[in-house]
């Protein structure tokens, strides 16, 4: 499953990267690669079974911290 | 900076605004648990509180025509501060998109297809948004609004007609007997989450072609969106009354009570279909706004290029928002409401204020 | 312009794709129709051992229904229904356990009735009701009934006109409009009543009624019929709704007889039609008054923070049957009949209210009405509502409008009408 997913991600990534490569848009290429790698790593990590922290838990911690700070 | 040549009319803006608001209908469970009987009251109060904010969003956009949110921040706060704020907004949009993609997917699986993983529906939603933005752009996004809004209002009116025998007016009484804390909580959620989301349209307003009718149609769209909410509140309260507080999906439960000629057909699926479409439309708008905001922030050449990595990122984050339904609902009711309040109401207020001060200082020549 | 139409086309294609996406998902997690068994009735009784209960699922047999079988006797495979039972500690686990006996997964979306055994009803049905509200498959529009004895007997009783007992129970419940002597209630309404503070619910009681057969004295029978006439005639039994159970806090606390149940229907605006039997104005014979339109209003009156209730019942009725030879088709006589109806109905309603006070069960929702009128007053009363309800002053006013005497004035011959 993981292998198939990585294959699919590589294929999709290659399909998406062709245009900035062709047009030699450096900045676009870098941003594309960074965003794509970030997304792909999250997907692959989850498929591999590694538990990542939940977004809402982080948001809740941030809000609670901010509220405590403002009260203090 | 404008990223595309596409334009849409202010009439299409009307339906876009209404569609964005109607996309929050399925999340209305957050407030029914607080105010099952007085949802309509919370809506009216929220509407009156929100109207000045809606005007403020519009004025900001009118003051900087042709500039999206990133451009406005750059001009108001200056180079670095504006960029940082825009980056924070981009992160907010990404997380908000992930949450909004998760809601309809989780909704479908809980109510209809329990064995199906949430990610299956999320995949289809994300893929469709990817197609709509890359193939069409802002014009496609705007033109979908008409299909969406008309379908939702028509289905709500149909259910109203079918549920008239089940509506009991005593369910609305007594009026104003609601703990103030709960009413305030509902008003907070409605104003910051359902209505405040109109702030994201700041990135889309520069593409409206006929700006003379912009203000009228913008407020008409808000009215249509609020009318849909009021219809939902009337239906749910009238049929379920205080029982609405115990259901995770009071609107679904209401539609399940339709009995046509004593036949218990699964007619609620018709409405759920339109609800999913409206949820998709909200996801689409958020996706597009996130896309153009990131593109503008990083001064990239084409937003269509980043639709693929962004859709992949949002798709991967869909499963990372929360571990289960009740946790999502708790987050939506509590912490996310505060975040939305800050991002969609307080910061724009500060932005407007700073912009006004800057204009005033410029006029006095300091 | 070309660009615009292309954009519009894109929008239309996206909208269509979104719509089509809904049908595509239909192939995912699909189940064939013949992989399901359809539950049409469900019964819950006390189990064989303490702490356990029994669930009886009545499954429809589509092939038998199609062939028109199942009405007469156990044809070994021709029955239109099949009752499957299982014992357990919790509802969902027991229901799932039944799949070990039934080769198809039961589908609860078509469940029509939920029958509780009398013993279970007295102990409390709260542990059993959660599943029917929580799960998305069973409908909250399922009818709720209480069996006089065991739910098992009710669901095993073979109906005469219908093919499936659950169908028969549903049809009996729907025909309450002809007598109004019981109140049919769905799971949703029951839960709504239980969730309302101080409110009690009324649920019909179903029983097996034995019709006594008087042996025929025909010559054929005496001589011995060609059919082999020494057969003993079995008593004919029918399912019948008789009386209603009063539920408070999910527990059955008492019963209302048929007249009291009808009074309950009058007060709660659920009476659609029926017959009121009164004495004639002369007091010697009986008159059948058919009512076909009832409107009632419950008005709470709060004076010096003391609540009272005013109930007004307006009845549209007509003389449907009489034993007397008198002619009642005159305005004065109809007025007298109306007064008699008013008195009779008022007495019945007051009796019903007294009984509910004895049970400390606010079946009419007077507490709710007080709450809607004056939440402050209700807040003071709600903690002690059982006692306050007993002391509550209820004024009943009945206004019967006898509209006519149907197609005839009197069946008496001319001259006999005095």
Tab-separated table of C-alpha atoms in Angstrom, chain C residues 155 178 180 190 226 299 304 306 326 337:
chain	number	residue	atom	x	y	z
C	155	UNK	CA	-45.939	-10.983	17.495
C	178	UNK	CA	-62.638	5.777	14.213
C	180	UNK	CA	-60.245	7.853	19.476
C	190	UNK	CA	-42.522	9.294	23.269
C	226	UNK	CA	-69.632	-34.044	5.565
C	299	UNK	CA	-54.974	27.746	28.576
C	304	UNK	CA	-50.598	35.624	42.113
C	306	UNK	CA	-50.625	30.313	41.386
C	326	UNK	CA	-88.545	9.797	19.876
C	337	UNK	CA	-78.690	16.327	23.545
